[in-house]
Amino acid sequence: MYRYDEFDAAFVAQRAAQFREQVRRRLSGALTEDEFRPLRLMNGVYLQLHAYMLRVAIPYGTLDAEQMRMLAHVAEKYDRGYGHFTTRQNIQFNWPQLKDIPDILDDLAGVRMHAIQTSGNCIRNVTSDPLAGVAADEIEDPRPTAELIRQWSSLHPEFTFLGRKFKIAVTGAENDRAAVAVHDVGLRIVRGPDGEIGYRVLVGGGLGRTPMIAKTLREFLPRAHLLPYLEATLRVYNLLGRRDNKYKARIKILVHEMGIDAFRAAVEDEFARLDPEASAPDPAEVARIAAYFAPPAYPELPDACPALERARRAHPEFDAWVRRNVHPHKVPGHAAATISLKPIGGAPGDATAEQMRLMADVAERHSMGELRITHEQNVVLPHLRKDELFQVWRMLASQGLDAPNRGLVTDIIACPGLDYCALATARSIPVAQAISRRFADPALQERIGPLAIKISGCINACGHHHVGHIGILGLDKAGVESYQITLGGDPTDDAALGERTGPGFAFDQVPDVVETLVRRYLELRQPGETFLQTYRRLGMTPFKEALYAAA
Amino acid sequence: MPLLDDTGFVPDPWTRLADDRPAPEGARVIVSLARLREQGPPAGAAALGVHVAPEDDPEAVAEAAARAALISVGFSSFADGRGFSVARRLRAAGFAGELRAFGPLIADQFAALRACGFDAVEIPEALAARQDEAQWLAAARSMTLGYQRGYALPGRNILEARRAAREEAAR
Amino acid sequence: MAKRFNPVVLTANALESGAPLWWTGAGWSESFADARVATTPEQAATLQALADTPLMQAATVGPCLVEVVEEDGAWRPASRREAIRASRSPTFAYGPEAASRRGPGARAA
Ligand code: SF4
């Protein structure tokens, strides 16, 4: 993992002190709310329905046990004993007071954490593959690239008052687990013509009101040009992006309106005017960062693990968990495992301080002290020994963290929705809870197989509903919650946006709707076919009929 | 309107000229880009400054910059960050005259404005009354470290500091 | 056709804590039940004028009027959003309480 040097530490401490001063000036009246709002947003502070909300950055979703314990401490000392892990691999606290936030930031700075640019019209925290560094299909670990971008984008003097937020995602694997095609800029680590490593640069993807799949900006960008090329891209966006309408201000609209070819020409022109040497980090700096992500010293183990097989045979519930939540690892005798934050009937992504401490303990004892947050709002233990999986599972089960449902119908993504969010048009967590209870039976979940349900409480699409196999969007129709259903969305390599089934449904109908869709799929599927595959083979019609014929 | 540079509020030696007003003899005047393009530099002025908006044609801005000793870049609001990039482009193209940011900017942006190449900021009276000189100067110095190469950051550039430390260690 | 007048209350969030507040006629309260209801356009205009004062803007966040309706002799917020805000809580059990209700093991409903 990346460790701060003295400069990173001083930078974050200064930033926390700067925010303390900004809060003081707001409370004194020197700053109006209009002036303060962008400043607090740039530090992850929102005002929601019931309280302020603080979003803490977990850069590219990687954190260590000490940091997880600090999150537990913040939850307990300044909040109501829990936090919410988000689809952006961050954590949100729902109840902090503005006057306490400077203290929270100081506490976080003590463990190399911050809330810099977790919101606001600036370059947001970079997201990446939760299996970075351990996945077998990796060309290169994306985290050194993500860390380089994190540093470069922090308090960037030119790009902190952009027209709108700007999200960058990086993946280094063949299978895209970072959904790079739905980001403002997506980077795929690829091999160039001579085998050297560089980037395919995608631009203009995004969800929200106008969802779009990103287009290719540059087929191959040499590694050394990454930051200068991003600078050129951001400058073109900053100068030409629309500012007349907040819903048309994202780079995807600019790319769409200019056309990718004209946009590319503008970026290449800007890039040609730059002196890459003047803004690129020197190779020694890149190497310095990369060294932190060298693989840890794994013990040498045989890949086969009889103890694990015995435990699986003896404990069917453990066996189910291994089947669903454990991932292959590139080192023999090891595995990565998903801790599901989706217990039946729970609020997706929520964890209590006690659960956070337990996860920190498990990580420390069994996962070389490391944890990852996924955009599915779960947690990954990346470095487990196979012969310790049973102990890990037992520890997790003691705090309800053993749900064997990764990727199944109850592994639902949901944004905070109208229960917390000031922008929401409908509730989303209670919808997730109702669906989860409907499909509580683990055998039924397994029979249904992989199925991603994603729920957003408004068109901002924080719940990524456009890329859910079943997407659910909560709207307000004349004062009544109405849920629009989309089918066939997919954030991975063949990224696709879901298609609407038709008129929306009432809050109470949603579990029935999902059950109807699932039943139809079970009737129609061919052996081994997933929901998404069946949908792609047959299209909307049979599902639509099932939904609306009965009504 | 009140003018600030890195020493605090300073007297403004320049006069902004409405499009229909002649230049006072021997004065330093700032005219709009449109006026400059239509009428050329005002007769009798001692020095020429030009006010540009972010949506102005970059070619025209570059042309004006070649003739002007001062460029004033307009910000429609503090949230309109286009001017930061306008300044960067002007500096990158070699503009060595005075660069001034003009509009309702706030103290917290002072350091970033200077990092992008601005020398001074001209703000509305009411804003200056709420955010006094001490706040501007304190905000400009609140960060003394930064990561971006190629910008005039206040204090130290972290990447350069690391490089220096590496070179030191290698010696 | 003129829009029918709906009764309103003045609400905001507290600057320091962020908690929702309602104007009682004499000050702010954290309880919706204390809210002074404006039942005429004139009363609503008075509240709006109050919300617009620089002092109010500086001391709270986002002061604004929201509609209320009468039900069984008591006022309640007209929208679900404001009802949730007035309840000062999400519509479900959350945090440690919800987790302990579920108990260990992820399966219990
Ligand atoms: S999708 Fe809408 S309701 Fe949900 S968190 Fe985002 S802004 Fe709030």
mmCIF file of C-alpha atoms in Angstrom, chain A residues 17-209:
data_model
loop_
_atom_site.group_PDB
_atom_site.id
_atom_site.type_symbol
_atom_site.label_atom_id
_atom_site.label_comp_id
_atom_site.label_asym_id
_atom_site.label_seq_id
_atom_site.Cartn_x
_atom_site.Cartn_y
_atom_site.Cartn_z
ATOM 1 C CA ALA A 17 -6.050 23.354 8.969
ATOM 2 C CA GLN A 18 -7.196 25.308 5.924
ATOM 3 C CA PHE A 19 -10.674 23.812 6.199
ATOM 4 C CA ARG A 20 -10.797 24.585 9.926
ATOM 5 C CA GLU A 21 -10.161 28.212 9.029
ATOM 6 C CA GLN A 22 -12.834 28.135 6.332
ATOM 7 C CA VAL A 23 -15.369 26.768 8.826
ATOM 8 C CA ARG A 24 -14.411 29.514 11.264
ATOM 9 C CA ARG A 25 -14.910 32.142 8.592
ATOM 10 C CA ARG A 26 -18.300 30.686 7.682
ATOM 11 C CA LEU A 27 -19.415 30.720 11.301
ATOM 12 C CA SER A 28 -18.148 34.306 11.651
ATOM 13 C CA GLY A 29 -20.022 35.479 8.569
ATOM 14 C CA ALA A 30 -16.961 36.319 6.460
ATOM 15 C CA LEU A 31 -18.082 33.634 4.043
ATOM 16 C CA THR A 32 -21.687 33.448 2.886
ATOM 17 C CA GLU A 33 -23.317 30.063 2.462
ATOM 18 C CA ASP A 34 -23.058 30.511 -1.325
ATOM 19 C CA GLU A 35 -19.310 31.036 -1.044
ATOM 20 C CA PHE A 36 -18.809 28.362 1.581
ATOM 21 C CA ARG A 37 -20.803 25.650 -0.214
ATOM 22 C CA PRO A 38 -18.217 24.894 -2.912
ATOM 23 C CA LEU A 39 -15.455 25.036 -0.325
ATOM 24 C CA ARG A 40 -17.147 22.544 1.959
ATOM 25 C CA LEU A 41 -18.126 20.321 -0.944
ATOM 26 C CA MET A 42 -14.498 20.216 -2.055
ATOM 27 C CA ASN A 43 -13.900 18.771 1.368
ATOM 28 C CA GLY A 44 -16.691 16.235 1.183
ATOM 29 C CA VAL A 45 -19.209 18.085 3.372
ATOM 30 C CA TYR A 46 -22.829 18.054 2.212
ATOM 31 C CA LEU A 47 -25.954 19.237 3.924
ATOM 32 C CA GLN A 48 -28.548 16.480 3.777
ATOM 33 C CA LEU A 49 -32.082 16.227 5.128
ATOM 34 C CA HIS A 50 -31.273 15.530 8.758
ATOM 35 C CA ALA A 51 -27.714 16.718 9.168
ATOM 36 C CA TYR A 52 -24.430 17.406 7.457
ATOM 37 C CA MET A 53 -22.818 14.452 5.722
ATOM 38 C CA LEU A 54 -19.084 13.889 5.489
ATOM 39 C CA ARG A 55 -17.689 11.771 2.687
ATOM 40 C CA VAL A 56 -14.214 10.471 3.405
ATOM 41 C CA ALA A 57 -11.951 9.429 0.551
ATOM 42 C CA ILE A 58 -10.706 5.874 0.368
ATOM 43 C CA PRO A 59 -8.423 6.374 -2.623
ATOM 44 C CA TYR A 60 -9.021 3.634 -5.193
ATOM 45 C CA GLY A 61 -10.779 1.722 -2.435
ATOM 46 C CA THR A 62 -7.649 0.553 -0.621
ATOM 47 C CA LEU A 63 -7.221 0.938 3.137
ATOM 48 C CA ASP A 64 -5.384 -0.722 5.996
ATOM 49 C CA ALA A 65 -6.563 -2.013 9.353
ATOM 50 C CA GLU A 66 -5.472 1.118 11.189
ATOM 51 C CA GLN A 67 -7.473 3.301 8.824
ATOM 52 C CA MET A 68 -10.544 1.085 9.141
ATOM 53 C CA ARG A 69 -10.274 1.423 12.921
ATOM 54 C CA MET A 70 -10.126 5.186 12.559
ATOM 55 C CA LEU A 71 -13.348 5.080 10.549
ATOM 56 C CA ALA A 72 -14.894 3.139 13.431
ATOM 57 C CA HIS A 73 -13.605 5.775 15.847
ATOM 58 C CA VAL A 74 -15.113 8.596 13.773
ATOM 59 C CA ALA A 75 -18.420 6.721 13.546
ATOM 60 C CA GLU A 76 -18.556 6.352 17.294
ATOM 61 C CA LYS A 77 -17.184 9.662 18.466
ATOM 62 C CA TYR A 78 -18.793 12.052 15.993
ATOM 63 C CA ASP A 79 -21.625 10.115 14.395
ATOM 64 C CA ARG A 80 -24.228 7.535 15.380
ATOM 65 C CA GLY A 81 -22.040 4.483 15.403
ATOM 66 C CA TYR A 82 -22.075 3.551 11.726
ATOM 67 C CA GLY A 83 -21.015 4.589 8.253
ATOM 68 C CA HIS A 84 -22.143 3.966 4.703
ATOM 69 C CA PHE A 85 -19.763 2.613 2.050
ATOM 70 C CA THR A 86 -20.606 4.067 -1.342
ATOM 71 C CA THR A 87 -20.490 3.052 -4.988
ATOM 72 C CA ARG A 88 -17.471 5.363 -5.326
ATOM 73 C CA GLN A 89 -15.426 3.230 -2.925
ATOM 74 C CA ASN A 90 -15.732 5.893 -0.225
ATOM 75 C CA ILE A 91 -17.434 6.084 3.133
ATOM 76 C CA GLN A 92 -20.075 8.567 4.226
ATOM 77 C CA PHE A 93 -20.968 9.589 7.741
ATOM 78 C CA ASN A 94 -24.555 10.730 8.024
ATOM 79 C CA TRP A 95 -24.716 12.720 11.236
ATOM 80 C CA PRO A 96 -21.601 14.839 11.925
ATOM 81 C CA GLN A 97 -21.898 18.439 13.084
ATOM 82 C CA LEU A 98 -20.157 21.123 11.066
ATOM 83 C CA LYS A 99 -18.299 22.398 14.119
ATOM 84 C CA ASP A 100 -16.806 18.902 14.682
ATOM 85 C CA ILE A 101 -15.684 18.305 11.119
ATOM 86 C CA PRO A 102 -12.300 20.057 11.495
ATOM 87 C CA ASP A 103 -11.546 17.703 14.410
ATOM 88 C CA ILE A 104 -12.643 14.698 12.354
ATOM 89 C CA LEU A 105 -10.308 15.769 9.552
ATOM 90 C CA ASP A 106 -7.442 16.082 12.014
ATOM 91 C CA ASP A 107 -8.139 12.583 13.338
ATOM 92 C CA LEU A 108 -8.263 11.235 9.777
ATOM 93 C CA ALA A 109 -5.050 13.032 8.810
ATOM 94 C CA GLY A 110 -3.376 11.133 11.636
ATOM 95 C CA VAL A 111 -3.893 7.909 9.683
ATOM 96 C CA ARG A 112 -3.196 9.311 6.218
ATOM 97 C CA MET A 113 -6.818 9.932 5.290
ATOM 98 C CA HIS A 114 -8.747 12.952 4.107
ATOM 99 C CA ALA A 115 -11.939 14.142 2.465
ATOM 100 C CA ILE A 116 -10.263 16.135 -0.290
ATOM 101 C CA GLN A 117 -12.342 16.379 -3.456
ATOM 102 C CA THR A 118 -14.861 13.722 -2.514
ATOM 103 C CA SER A 119 -17.435 16.160 -3.840
ATOM 104 C CA GLY A 120 -17.650 19.447 -5.710
ATOM 105 C CA ASN A 121 -16.947 20.465 -9.275
ATOM 106 C CA CYS A 122 -13.420 19.180 -9.301
ATOM 107 C CA ILE A 123 -11.478 16.015 -10.017
ATOM 108 C CA ARG A 124 -13.006 13.475 -7.674
ATOM 109 C CA ASN A 125 -11.170 10.691 -5.947
ATOM 110 C CA VAL A 126 -9.912 8.128 -8.424
ATOM 111 C CA THR A 127 -11.545 4.706 -8.409
ATOM 112 C CA SER A 128 -10.116 1.373 -9.439
ATOM 113 C CA ASP A 129 -10.358 -2.406 -9.455
ATOM 114 C CA PRO A 130 -11.018 -3.805 -5.954
ATOM 115 C CA LEU A 131 -8.956 -6.864 -6.879
ATOM 116 C CA ALA A 132 -5.978 -4.758 -7.963
ATOM 117 C CA GLY A 133 -2.685 -6.491 -7.335
ATOM 118 C CA VAL A 134 -4.233 -9.901 -6.682
ATOM 119 C CA ALA A 135 -6.361 -10.656 -9.750
ATOM 120 C CA ALA A 136 -5.037 -13.288 -12.097
ATOM 121 C CA ASP A 137 -6.063 -11.372 -15.220
ATOM 122 C CA GLU A 138 -4.010 -8.284 -14.500
ATOM 123 C CA ILE A 139 -1.605 -6.674 -16.979
ATOM 124 C CA GLU A 140 -0.377 -4.275 -14.319
ATOM 125 C CA ASP A 141 -1.532 -3.128 -10.902
ATOM 126 C CA PRO A 142 -3.604 0.025 -11.562
ATOM 127 C CA ARG A 143 -2.972 1.519 -8.131
ATOM 128 C CA PRO A 144 0.343 3.265 -8.845
ATOM 129 C CA THR A 145 -1.405 5.059 -11.703
ATOM 130 C CA ALA A 146 -4.361 5.868 -9.465
ATOM 131 C CA GLU A 147 -2.070 7.184 -6.722
ATOM 132 C CA LEU A 148 -0.167 9.323 -9.216
ATOM 133 C CA ILE A 149 -3.456 10.843 -10.349
ATOM 134 C CA ARG A 150 -4.606 11.287 -6.755
ATOM 135 C CA GLN A 151 -1.558 13.380 -5.977
ATOM 136 C CA TRP A 152 -1.652 15.322 -9.217
ATOM 137 C CA SER A 153 -5.337 16.166 -8.887
ATOM 138 C CA SER A 154 -5.195 17.202 -5.212
ATOM 139 C CA LEU A 155 -5.961 20.929 -4.982
ATOM 140 C CA HIS A 156 -5.076 21.342 -8.630
ATOM 141 C CA PRO A 157 -4.848 25.112 -9.079
ATOM 142 C CA GLU A 158 -6.413 25.101 -12.532
ATOM 143 C CA PHE A 159 -9.078 22.421 -12.171
ATOM 144 C CA THR A 160 -10.909 22.947 -8.882
ATOM 145 C CA PHE A 161 -13.694 25.130 -10.290
ATOM 146 C CA LEU A 162 -14.738 23.011 -13.229
ATOM 147 C CA GLY A 163 -18.167 23.175 -14.804
ATOM 148 C CA ARG A 164 -19.077 19.953 -13.044
ATOM 149 C CA LYS A 165 -17.599 16.994 -11.202
ATOM 150 C CA PHE A 166 -14.964 14.930 -12.969
ATOM 151 C CA LYS A 167 -14.451 11.229 -12.265
ATOM 152 C CA ILE A 168 -11.499 9.150 -13.343
ATOM 153 C CA ALA A 169 -11.296 5.351 -13.070
ATOM 154 C CA VAL A 170 -8.368 3.057 -13.831
ATOM 155 C CA THR A 171 -8.198 -0.650 -14.494
ATOM 156 C CA GLY A 172 -5.192 -2.821 -15.221
ATOM 157 C CA ALA A 173 -7.045 -6.057 -15.833
ATOM 158 C CA GLU A 174 -8.555 -7.740 -18.847
ATOM 159 C CA ASN A 175 -11.929 -7.902 -17.124
ATOM 160 C CA ASP A 176 -12.989 -4.413 -16.216
ATOM 161 C CA ARG A 177 -14.129 -4.387 -12.598
ATOM 162 C CA ALA A 178 -13.831 -0.612 -12.321
ATOM 163 C CA ALA A 179 -16.579 0.311 -14.817
ATOM 164 C CA VAL A 180 -14.199 2.652 -16.618
ATOM 165 C CA ALA A 181 -16.606 3.146 -19.536
ATOM 166 C CA VAL A 182 -19.030 5.071 -17.337
ATOM 167 C CA HIS A 183 -16.518 7.627 -16.089
ATOM 168 C CA ASP A 184 -15.562 11.069 -17.376
ATOM 169 C CA VAL A 185 -12.165 9.621 -18.133
ATOM 170 C CA GLY A 186 -11.502 5.889 -18.059
ATOM 171 C CA LEU A 187 -7.997 4.502 -18.258
ATOM 172 C CA ARG A 188 -7.246 0.944 -19.307
ATOM 173 C CA ILE A 189 -3.703 -0.219 -18.868
ATOM 174 C CA VAL A 190 -2.698 -1.898 -22.134
ATOM 175 C CA ARG A 191 0.375 -3.060 -23.977
ATOM 176 C CA GLY A 192 1.453 -0.918 -26.894
ATOM 177 C CA PRO A 193 2.763 -1.954 -30.286
ATOM 178 C CA ASP A 194 6.205 -2.756 -28.900
ATOM 179 C CA GLY A 195 4.965 -4.454 -25.777
ATOM 180 C CA GLU A 196 5.511 -1.416 -23.583
ATOM 181 C CA ILE A 197 2.860 -0.503 -21.069
ATOM 182 C CA GLY A 198 0.635 2.520 -21.562
ATOM 183 C CA TYR A 199 -3.012 3.531 -21.512
ATOM 184 C CA ARG A 200 -6.093 3.394 -23.637
ATOM 185 C CA VAL A 201 -7.877 6.608 -22.767
ATOM 186 C CA LEU A 202 -11.673 6.683 -22.783
ATOM 187 C CA VAL A 203 -13.647 9.877 -22.392
ATOM 188 C CA GLY A 204 -17.207 11.040 -21.905
ATOM 189 C CA GLY A 205 -18.844 8.143 -20.118
ATOM 190 C CA GLY A 206 -21.197 8.694 -17.245
ATOM 191 C CA LEU A 207 -24.571 7.902 -15.724
ATOM 192 C CA GLY A 208 -26.885 10.554 -14.328
ATOM 193 C CA ARG A 209 -29.626 12.205 -16.343
#
